[in-house]
Coordinates of C-alpha atoms in Angstrom, one line a residue:
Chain A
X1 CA -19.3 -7.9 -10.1
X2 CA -16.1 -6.7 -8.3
X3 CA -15.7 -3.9 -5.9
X4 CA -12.4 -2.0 -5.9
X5 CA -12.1 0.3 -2.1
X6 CA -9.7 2.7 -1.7
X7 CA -8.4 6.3 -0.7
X8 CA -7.4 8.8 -3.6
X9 CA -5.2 11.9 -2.9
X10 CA -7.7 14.7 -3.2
X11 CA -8.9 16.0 -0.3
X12 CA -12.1 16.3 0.5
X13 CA -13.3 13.9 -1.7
X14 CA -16.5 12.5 -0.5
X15 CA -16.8 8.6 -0.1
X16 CA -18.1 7.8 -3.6
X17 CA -19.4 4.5 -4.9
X18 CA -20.3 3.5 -8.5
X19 CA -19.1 2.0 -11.9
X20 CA -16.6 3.7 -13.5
X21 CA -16.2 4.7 -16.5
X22 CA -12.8 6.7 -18.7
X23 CA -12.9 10.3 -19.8
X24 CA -9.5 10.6 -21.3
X25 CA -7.1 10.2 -18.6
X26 CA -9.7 10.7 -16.2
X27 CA -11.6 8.1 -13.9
X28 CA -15.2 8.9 -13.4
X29 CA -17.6 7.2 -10.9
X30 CA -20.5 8.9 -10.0
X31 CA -19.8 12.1 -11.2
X32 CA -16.6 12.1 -9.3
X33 CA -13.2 12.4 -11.7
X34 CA -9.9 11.1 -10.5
X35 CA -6.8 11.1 -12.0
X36 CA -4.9 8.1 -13.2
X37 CA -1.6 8.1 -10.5
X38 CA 0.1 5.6 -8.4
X39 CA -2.0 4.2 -6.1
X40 CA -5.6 3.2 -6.3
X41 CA -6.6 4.7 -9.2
X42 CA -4.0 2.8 -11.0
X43 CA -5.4 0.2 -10.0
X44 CA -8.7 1.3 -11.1
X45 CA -7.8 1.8 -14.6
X46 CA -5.9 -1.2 -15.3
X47 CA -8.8 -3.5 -13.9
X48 CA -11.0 -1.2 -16.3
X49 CA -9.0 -2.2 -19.1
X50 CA -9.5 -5.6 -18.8
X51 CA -13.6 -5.1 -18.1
X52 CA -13.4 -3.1 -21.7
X53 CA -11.0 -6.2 -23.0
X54 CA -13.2 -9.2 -22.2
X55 CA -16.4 -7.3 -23.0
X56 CA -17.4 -7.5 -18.9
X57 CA -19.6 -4.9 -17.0
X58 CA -17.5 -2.2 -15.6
X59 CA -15.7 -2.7 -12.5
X60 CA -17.6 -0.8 -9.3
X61 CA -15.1 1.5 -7.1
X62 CA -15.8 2.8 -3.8
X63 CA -13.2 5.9 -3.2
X64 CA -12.9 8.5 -0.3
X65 CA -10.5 11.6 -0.9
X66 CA -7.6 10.8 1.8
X67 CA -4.1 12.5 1.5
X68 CA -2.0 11.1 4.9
X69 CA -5.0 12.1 7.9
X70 CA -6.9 8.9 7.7
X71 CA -10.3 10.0 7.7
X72 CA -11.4 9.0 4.5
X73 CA -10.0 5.6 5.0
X74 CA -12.0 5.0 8.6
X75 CA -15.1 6.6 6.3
X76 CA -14.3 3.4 3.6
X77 CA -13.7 1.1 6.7
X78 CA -17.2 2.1 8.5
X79 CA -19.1 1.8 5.4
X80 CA -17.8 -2.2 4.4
X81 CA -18.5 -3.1 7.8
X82 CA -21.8 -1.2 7.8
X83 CA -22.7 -2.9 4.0
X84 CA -21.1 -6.0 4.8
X85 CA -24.2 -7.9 4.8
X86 CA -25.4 -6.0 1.2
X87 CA -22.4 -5.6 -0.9
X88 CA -23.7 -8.0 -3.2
X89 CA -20.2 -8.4 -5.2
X90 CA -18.2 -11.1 -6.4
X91 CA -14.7 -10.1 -5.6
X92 CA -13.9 -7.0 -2.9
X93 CA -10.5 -5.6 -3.7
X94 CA -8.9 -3.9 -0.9
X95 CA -6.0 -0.7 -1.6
X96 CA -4.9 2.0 -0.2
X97 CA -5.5 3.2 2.9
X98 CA -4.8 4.0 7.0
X99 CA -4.2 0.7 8.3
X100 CA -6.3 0.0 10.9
X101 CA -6.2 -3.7 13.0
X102 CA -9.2 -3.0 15.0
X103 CA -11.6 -2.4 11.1
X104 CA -9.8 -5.2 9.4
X105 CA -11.2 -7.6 11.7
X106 CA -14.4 -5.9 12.6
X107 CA -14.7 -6.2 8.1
X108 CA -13.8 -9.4 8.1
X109 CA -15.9 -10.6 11.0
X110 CA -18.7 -8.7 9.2
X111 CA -17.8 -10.7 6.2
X112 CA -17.8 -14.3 7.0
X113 CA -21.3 -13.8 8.4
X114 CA -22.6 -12.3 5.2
X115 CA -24.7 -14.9 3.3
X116 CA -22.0 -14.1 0.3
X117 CA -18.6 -13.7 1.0
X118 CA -16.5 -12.1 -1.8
X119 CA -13.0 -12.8 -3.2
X120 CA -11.2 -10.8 -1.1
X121 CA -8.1 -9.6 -2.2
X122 CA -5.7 -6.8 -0.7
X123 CA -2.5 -5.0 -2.0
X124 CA -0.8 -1.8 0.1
X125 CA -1.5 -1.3 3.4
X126 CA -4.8 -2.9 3.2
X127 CA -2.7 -6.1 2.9
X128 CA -0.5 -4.6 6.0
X129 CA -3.2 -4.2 7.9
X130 CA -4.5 -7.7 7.4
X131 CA -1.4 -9.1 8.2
X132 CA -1.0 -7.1 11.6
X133 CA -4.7 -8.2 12.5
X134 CA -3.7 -11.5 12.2
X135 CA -5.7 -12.3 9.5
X136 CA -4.0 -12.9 6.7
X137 CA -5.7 -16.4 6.1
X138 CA -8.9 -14.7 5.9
X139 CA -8.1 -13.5 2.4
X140 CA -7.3 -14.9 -0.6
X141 CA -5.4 -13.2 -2.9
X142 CA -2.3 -11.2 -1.8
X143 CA -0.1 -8.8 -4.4
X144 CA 3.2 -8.1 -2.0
X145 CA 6.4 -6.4 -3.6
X146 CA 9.6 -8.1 -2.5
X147 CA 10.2 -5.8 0.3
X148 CA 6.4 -6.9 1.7
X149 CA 7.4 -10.4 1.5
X150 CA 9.4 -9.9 4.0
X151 CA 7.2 -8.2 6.0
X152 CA 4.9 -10.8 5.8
X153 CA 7.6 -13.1 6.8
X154 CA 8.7 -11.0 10.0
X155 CA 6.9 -12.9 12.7
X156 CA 6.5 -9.6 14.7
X157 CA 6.1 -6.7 12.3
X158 CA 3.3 -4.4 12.3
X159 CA 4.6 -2.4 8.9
X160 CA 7.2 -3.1 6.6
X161 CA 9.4 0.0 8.2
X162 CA 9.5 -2.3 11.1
X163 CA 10.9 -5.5 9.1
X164 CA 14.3 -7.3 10.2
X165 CA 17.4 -5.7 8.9
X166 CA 18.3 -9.3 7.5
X167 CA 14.4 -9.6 5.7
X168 CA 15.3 -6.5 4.5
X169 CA 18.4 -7.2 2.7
X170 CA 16.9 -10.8 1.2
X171 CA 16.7 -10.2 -2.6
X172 CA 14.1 -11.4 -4.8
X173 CA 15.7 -15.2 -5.1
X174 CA 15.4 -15.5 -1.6
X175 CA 10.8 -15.6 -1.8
X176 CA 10.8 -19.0 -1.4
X177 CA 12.5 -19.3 1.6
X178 CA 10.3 -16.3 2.6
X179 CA 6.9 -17.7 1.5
X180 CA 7.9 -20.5 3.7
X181 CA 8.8 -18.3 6.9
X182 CA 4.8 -16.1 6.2
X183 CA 3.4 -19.8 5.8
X184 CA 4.3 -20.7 9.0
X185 CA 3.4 -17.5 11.1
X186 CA -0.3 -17.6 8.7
X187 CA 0.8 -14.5 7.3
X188 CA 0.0 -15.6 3.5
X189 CA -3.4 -15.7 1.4
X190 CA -4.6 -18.5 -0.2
X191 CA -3.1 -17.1 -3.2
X192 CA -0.3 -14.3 -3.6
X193 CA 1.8 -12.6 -6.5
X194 CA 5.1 -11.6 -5.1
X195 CA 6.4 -9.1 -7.9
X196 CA 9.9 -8.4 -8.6
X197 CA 12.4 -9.1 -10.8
X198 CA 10.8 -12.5 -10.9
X199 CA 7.0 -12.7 -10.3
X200 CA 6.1 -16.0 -8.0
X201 CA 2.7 -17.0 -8.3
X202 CA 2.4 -19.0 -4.9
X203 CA -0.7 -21.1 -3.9
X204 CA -1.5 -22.0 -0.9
X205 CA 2.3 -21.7 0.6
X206 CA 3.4 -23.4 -3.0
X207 CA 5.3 -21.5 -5.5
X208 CA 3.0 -22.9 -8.3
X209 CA 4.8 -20.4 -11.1
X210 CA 7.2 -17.7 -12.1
X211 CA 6.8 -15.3 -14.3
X212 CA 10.3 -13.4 -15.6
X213 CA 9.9 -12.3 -19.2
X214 CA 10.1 -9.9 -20.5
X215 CA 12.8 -8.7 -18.0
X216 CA 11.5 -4.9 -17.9
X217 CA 13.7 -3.8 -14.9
X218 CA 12.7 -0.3 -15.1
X219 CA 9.0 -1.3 -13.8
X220 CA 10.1 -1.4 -10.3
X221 CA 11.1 2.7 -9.6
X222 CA 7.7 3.7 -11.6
X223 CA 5.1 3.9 -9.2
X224 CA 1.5 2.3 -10.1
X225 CA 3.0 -0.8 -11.5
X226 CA 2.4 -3.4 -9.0
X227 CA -0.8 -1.6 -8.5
X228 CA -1.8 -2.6 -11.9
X229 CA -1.4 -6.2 -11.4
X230 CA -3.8 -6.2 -8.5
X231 CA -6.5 -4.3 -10.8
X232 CA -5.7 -6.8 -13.9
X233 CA -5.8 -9.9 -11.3
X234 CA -9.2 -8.6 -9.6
X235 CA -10.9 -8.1 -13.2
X236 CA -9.3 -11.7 -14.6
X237 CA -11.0 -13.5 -11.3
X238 CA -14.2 -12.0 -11.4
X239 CA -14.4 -13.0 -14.8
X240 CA -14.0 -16.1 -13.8
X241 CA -10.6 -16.9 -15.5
X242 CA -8.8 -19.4 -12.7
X243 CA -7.2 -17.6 -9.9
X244 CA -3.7 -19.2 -10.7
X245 CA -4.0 -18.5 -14.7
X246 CA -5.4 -15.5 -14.1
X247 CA -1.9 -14.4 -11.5
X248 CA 0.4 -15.5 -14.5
X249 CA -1.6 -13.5 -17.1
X250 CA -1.3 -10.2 -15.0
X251 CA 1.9 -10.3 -14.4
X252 CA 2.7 -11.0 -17.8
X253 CA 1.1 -8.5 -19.4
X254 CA 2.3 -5.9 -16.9
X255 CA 6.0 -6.8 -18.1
X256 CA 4.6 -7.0 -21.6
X257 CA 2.9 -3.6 -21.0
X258 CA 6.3 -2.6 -19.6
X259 CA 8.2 -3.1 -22.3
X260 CA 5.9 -2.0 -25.5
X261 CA 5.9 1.3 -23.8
X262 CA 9.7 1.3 -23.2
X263 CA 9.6 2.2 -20.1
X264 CA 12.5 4.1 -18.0
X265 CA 12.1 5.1 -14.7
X266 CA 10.9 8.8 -15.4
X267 CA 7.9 6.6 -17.1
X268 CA 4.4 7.4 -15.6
X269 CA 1.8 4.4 -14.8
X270 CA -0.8 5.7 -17.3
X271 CA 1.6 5.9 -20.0
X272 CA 1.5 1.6 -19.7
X273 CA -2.2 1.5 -19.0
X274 CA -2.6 3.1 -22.2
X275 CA -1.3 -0.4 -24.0
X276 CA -2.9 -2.6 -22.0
X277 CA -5.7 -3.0 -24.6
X278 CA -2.8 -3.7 -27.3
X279 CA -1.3 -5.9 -24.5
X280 CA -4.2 -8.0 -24.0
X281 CA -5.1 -8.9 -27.5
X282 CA -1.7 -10.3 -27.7
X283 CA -2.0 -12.2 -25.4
X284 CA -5.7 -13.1 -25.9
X285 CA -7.2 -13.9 -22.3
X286 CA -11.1 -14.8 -23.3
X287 CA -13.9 -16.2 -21.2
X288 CA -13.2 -19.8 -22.0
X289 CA -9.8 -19.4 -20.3
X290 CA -12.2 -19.9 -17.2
X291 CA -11.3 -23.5 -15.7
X292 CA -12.7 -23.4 -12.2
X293 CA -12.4 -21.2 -9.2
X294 CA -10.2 -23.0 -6.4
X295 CA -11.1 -20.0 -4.2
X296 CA -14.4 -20.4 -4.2
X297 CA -14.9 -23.8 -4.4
X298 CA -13.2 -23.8 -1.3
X299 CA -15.4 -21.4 0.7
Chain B
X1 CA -23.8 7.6 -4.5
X2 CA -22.2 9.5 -2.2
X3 CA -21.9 8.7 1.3
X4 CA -21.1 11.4 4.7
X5 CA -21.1 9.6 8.1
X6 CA -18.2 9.8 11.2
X7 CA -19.2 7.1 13.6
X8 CA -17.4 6.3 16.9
X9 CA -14.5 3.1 15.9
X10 CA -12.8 0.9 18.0
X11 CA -9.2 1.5 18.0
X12 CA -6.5 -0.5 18.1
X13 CA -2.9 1.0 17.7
X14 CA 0.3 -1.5 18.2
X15 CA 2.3 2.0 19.4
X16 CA 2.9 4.2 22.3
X17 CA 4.1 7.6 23.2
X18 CA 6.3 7.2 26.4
X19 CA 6.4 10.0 28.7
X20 CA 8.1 10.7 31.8
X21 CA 5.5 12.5 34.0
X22 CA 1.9 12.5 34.2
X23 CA 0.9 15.7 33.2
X24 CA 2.7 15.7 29.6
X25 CA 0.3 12.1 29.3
X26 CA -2.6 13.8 29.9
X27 CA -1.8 16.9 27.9
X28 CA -0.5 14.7 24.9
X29 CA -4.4 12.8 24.8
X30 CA -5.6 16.0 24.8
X31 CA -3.5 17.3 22.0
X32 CA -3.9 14.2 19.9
X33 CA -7.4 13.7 19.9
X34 CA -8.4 17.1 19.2
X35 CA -6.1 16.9 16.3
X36 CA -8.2 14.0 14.7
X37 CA -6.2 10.7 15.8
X38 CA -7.6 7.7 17.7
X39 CA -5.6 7.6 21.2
X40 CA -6.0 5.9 24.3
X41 CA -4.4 5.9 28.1
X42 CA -2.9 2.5 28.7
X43 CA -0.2 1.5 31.3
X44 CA 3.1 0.9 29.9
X45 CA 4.4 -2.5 29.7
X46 CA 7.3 -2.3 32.2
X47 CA 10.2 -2.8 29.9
X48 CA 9.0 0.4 27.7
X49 CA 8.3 2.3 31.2
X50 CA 10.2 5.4 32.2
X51 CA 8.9 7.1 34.7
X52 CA 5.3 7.3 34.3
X53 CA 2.9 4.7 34.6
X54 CA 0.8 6.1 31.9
X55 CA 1.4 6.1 27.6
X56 CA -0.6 7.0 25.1
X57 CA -1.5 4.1 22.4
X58 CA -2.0 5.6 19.3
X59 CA -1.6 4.0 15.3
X60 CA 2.3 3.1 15.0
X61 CA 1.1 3.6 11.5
X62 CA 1.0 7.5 12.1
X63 CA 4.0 7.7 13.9
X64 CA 5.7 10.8 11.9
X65 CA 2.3 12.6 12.4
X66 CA 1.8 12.2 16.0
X67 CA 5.0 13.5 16.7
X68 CA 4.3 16.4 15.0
X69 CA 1.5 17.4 16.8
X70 CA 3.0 17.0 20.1
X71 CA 6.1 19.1 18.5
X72 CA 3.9 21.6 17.8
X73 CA 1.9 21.7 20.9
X74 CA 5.4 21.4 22.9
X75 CA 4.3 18.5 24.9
X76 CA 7.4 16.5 26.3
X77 CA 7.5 12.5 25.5
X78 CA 10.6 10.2 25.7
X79 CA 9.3 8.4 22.4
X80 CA 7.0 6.5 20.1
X81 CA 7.9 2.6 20.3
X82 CA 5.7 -0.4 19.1
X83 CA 3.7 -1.9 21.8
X84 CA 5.3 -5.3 20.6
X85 CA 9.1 -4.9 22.3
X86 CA 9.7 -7.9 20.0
X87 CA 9.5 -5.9 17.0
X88 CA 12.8 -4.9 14.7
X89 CA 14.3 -1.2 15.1
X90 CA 12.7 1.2 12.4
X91 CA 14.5 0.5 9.1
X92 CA 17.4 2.8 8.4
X93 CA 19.2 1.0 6.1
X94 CA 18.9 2.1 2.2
X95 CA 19.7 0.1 -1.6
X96 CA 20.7 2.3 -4.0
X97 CA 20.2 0.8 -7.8
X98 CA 21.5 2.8 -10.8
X99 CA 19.5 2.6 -14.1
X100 CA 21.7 4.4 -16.4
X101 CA 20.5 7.9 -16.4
X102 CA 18.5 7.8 -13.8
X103 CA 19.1 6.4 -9.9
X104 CA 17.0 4.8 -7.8
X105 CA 17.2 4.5 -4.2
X106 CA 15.3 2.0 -1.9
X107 CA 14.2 2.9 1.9
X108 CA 12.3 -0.4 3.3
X109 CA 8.7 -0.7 1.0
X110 CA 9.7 2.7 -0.4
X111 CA 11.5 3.8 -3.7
X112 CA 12.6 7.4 -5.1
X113 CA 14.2 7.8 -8.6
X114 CA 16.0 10.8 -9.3
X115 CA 17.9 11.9 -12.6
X116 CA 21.6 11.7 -12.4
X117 CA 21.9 15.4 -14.7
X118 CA 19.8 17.1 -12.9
X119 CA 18.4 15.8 -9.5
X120 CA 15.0 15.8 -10.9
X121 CA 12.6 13.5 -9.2
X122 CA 11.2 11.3 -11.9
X123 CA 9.1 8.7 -9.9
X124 CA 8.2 7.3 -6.4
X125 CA 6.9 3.9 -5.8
X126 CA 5.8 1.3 -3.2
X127 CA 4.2 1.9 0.1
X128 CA 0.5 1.7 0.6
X129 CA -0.2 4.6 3.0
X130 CA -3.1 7.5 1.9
X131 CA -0.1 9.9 2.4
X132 CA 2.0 8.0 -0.9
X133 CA 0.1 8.9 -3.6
X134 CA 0.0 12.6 -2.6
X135 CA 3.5 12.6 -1.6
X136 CA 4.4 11.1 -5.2
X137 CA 2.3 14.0 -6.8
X138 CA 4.2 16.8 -4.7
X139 CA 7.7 15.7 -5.6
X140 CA 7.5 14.3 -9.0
X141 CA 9.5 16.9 -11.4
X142 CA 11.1 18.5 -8.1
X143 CA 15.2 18.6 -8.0
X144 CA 16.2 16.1 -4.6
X145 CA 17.0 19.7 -2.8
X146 CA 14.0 21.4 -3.2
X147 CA 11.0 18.7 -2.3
X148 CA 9.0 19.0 0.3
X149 CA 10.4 16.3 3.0
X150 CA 7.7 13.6 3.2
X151 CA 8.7 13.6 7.2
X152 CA 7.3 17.5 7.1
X153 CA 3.6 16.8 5.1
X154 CA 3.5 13.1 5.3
X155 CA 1.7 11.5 8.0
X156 CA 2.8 7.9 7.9
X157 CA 5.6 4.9 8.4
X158 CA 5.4 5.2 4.6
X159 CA 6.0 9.0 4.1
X160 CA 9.2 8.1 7.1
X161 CA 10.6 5.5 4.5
X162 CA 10.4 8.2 1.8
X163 CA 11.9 10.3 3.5
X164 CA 14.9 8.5 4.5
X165 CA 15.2 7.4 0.5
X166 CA 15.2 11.2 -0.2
X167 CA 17.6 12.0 2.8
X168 CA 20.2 9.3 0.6
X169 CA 19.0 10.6 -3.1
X170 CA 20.1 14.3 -1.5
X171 CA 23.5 13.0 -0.1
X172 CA 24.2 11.4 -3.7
X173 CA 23.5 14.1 -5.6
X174 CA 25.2 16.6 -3.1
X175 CA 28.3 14.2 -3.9
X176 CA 27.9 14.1 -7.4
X177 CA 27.6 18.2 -7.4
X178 CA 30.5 18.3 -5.2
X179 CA 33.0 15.6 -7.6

């Protein structure tokens, strides 16, 4: 079972855990609804699709209503570290939220001594927050955009507005020499999709493949689209599928998705969700895809 | 299940509000807890130090909304900084990308897309702040000129890199208005 965690943009809602289920374009968990936008309920729904694809239990979300203040996100911080020991999940997908240094590594800390330590995957500023903690290494699977490449490659950054000017200007060509710089400060999971105009699947440090067709350029003004890769990727490991495979599959099917929908930049993210289903029976990901699981053999 | 609780958190915050007296430090604590923001008095390394011995670390993260508070609450400060003096200036620099009908213009993790015709926001992407999502919602279908600036409702670094691509998206389309 995986656990997605993040804030939504509606205030005042409460922190609400449960499997979620589709009501149109609706999310619902526990009697909760939230709409599908940029963010974590992107992220949400395209990790839904693929539970609905492969015939897999639904995914479990935890959510807190958070619009900027940061309370719902320290609610969603206290409550992992609190559960911790009882979260009972396979994989624990980390989103949006205030990042916080101090709860990253009170989580984590709380994590390693739990008798089963999840997947743990982080995208947004869960991800920045790892990396500012110092504890990137303590995850496995990273999903940074080109611009957070570089902030995981600026030895001193606490947030990608604080990146070097010359980071900052290193197009998408430049990730390996980038991938290199985060390996050597330990800013890089065990795993990590760096999406842009070509997707590098990098393991452990190793650019291990690229993904660049179909070239959908539009994808990268919609917002929600890198999100969707992190919900795909969480759904395609807790299935089981190989963490590598399953890192080339998402960000395939996100460009596929991209491009059956025909997108522009005035596109909006659910308008792709919507194919996903057509998108993965091209493709065809299926249980027996599964070859192993690096990550948690190596635990 | 639904789940209400507010314990007491550690903090740790990688910024600082510099001040030059004592009394503006004290009053800034005062201001910024009661507004909801984790804050504590620490002495200022020496190179960030200007004239008072005491700073305020708060969340670099929530930079643009700390500063409003104090705005608001007219407490004096010289400035928030990252603890870390090693650390890059904040990113002003912007990428602007053109897609046609529509333009897209790139402020550090941050993009803003904007219809050449008519200024119309048609999407925002990146980031990973709580403030992004609700930002995106509040200016999608809104011409450049007449969004809400995400420095003015944001909270975040996120919301700052916004609003710097909206500050460029306004200056191009003011250009293209004016040609």
């Amino acid at each position: 079972m995986m656990l997605l965690a993040g804030t939504v943009p509606v205030d005042g809602l409460p922190l609400t855990r449960g499997p979620v289920s589709r009501e149109g374009q609706w999310l619902v968990i526990d009697g909760q609804r939230v709409v599908c936008t940029q963010g974590t309920a992107a992220m949400i729904s395209a990790a839904l699709a693929v539970t609905e694809y492969l015939h897999m239990g639904p995914p479990q979300a935890l959510i807190v209503g958070d619009t900027g203040s940061g309370k719902g996100s320290r609610e969603m911080y206290e409550y992992l570290v609190a559960q911790a020991s009882q979260l009972s999940v396979d994989t624990l997908t980390l989103h949006y939220c205030l990042p916080d240094m101090g709860q990253t590594k009170r989580l984590c800390a709380a994590l390693e001594k739990s008798k089963r330590r999840p997947v743990m995957i982080a995208d947004a500023a869960s991800m920045y927050a790892a990396k500012a903690a110092g504890l990137a290494n303590a995850f496995d699977i990273f999903t940074p955009d080109a611009s957070e490449m570089s902030f995981l490659a600026d030895a001193e950054a606490t947030h990608p507005a604080y990146i070097a000017r010359h980071l900052f200007d290193a197009d998408i060509s430049r990730t390996p020499e980038l991938v290199e710089a985060a390996s050597r400060q330990k800013s890089t999971a065990k795993l990590m999709v760096v999406k842009g105009a070509t997707d590098y699947i990098v393991s452990r440090s190793k650019i291990v493949a690229e993904v660049c067709e179909p070239d959908v350029p539009a994808l990268e003004a919609i917002g929600g689209t890198g999100d969707t890769i992190t919900g795909m990727l969480s759904a395609l490991v807790t299935g089981g599928m190989a963490p590598v495979e399953a890192a080339v599959l998402a960000a395939r099917a996100n460009r596929e998705a991209g491009r059956l929908s025909c997108v522009t930049p005035a596109t909006r993210v659910w308008q792709m969700i919507e194919v996903f289903p057509q998108v993965l029976g091209r493709l065809s990901p299926n249980k027996s895809d599964c070859s192993g699981d690096f990550l948690k053999e190596d635990k | 299940m639904v789940f209400r609780k507010d314990k007491a958190r550690p903090f740790e915050g990688g910024g600082l509000v510099i001040f030059l007296d004592v009394q503006d430090a004290i009053l800034a604590e005062k201001v910024v807890k009661k507004a909801g923001y984790a804050a504590k008095m620490v002495a200022p390394p020496p190179e960030l130090r200007k004239g008072c011995d005491l700073a305020l670390e708060v969340n670099l993260v929530e930079k643009p909304a700390i500063q409003r508070v104090l705005d608001e609450e007219d407490v004096g400060y010289v400035d928030l900084v990252p603890i870390n003096t090693k650390m890059a200036e904040l990113l002003d620099v912007v990428k602007v990308t053109n897609f046609g009908e529509w333009t897209m213009v790139k402020a550090g993790n941050m993009k803003l897309s904007f219809e050449k015709a008519t200024g119309i926001i048609v999407n925002t992407s990146g980031g990973g702040c709580p403030d992004i999502p609700h930002l995106h919602a509040q200016m999608l279908d809104r011409k450049v000129t007449e969004a809400p600036w995400p420095k003015d409702i944001g909270f975040t670094l996120c919301a700052l890199m916004l609003n710097r691509a909206l500050e460029e998206a306004v200056h191009l389309w003011q250009e293209r208005e004016r040609s």
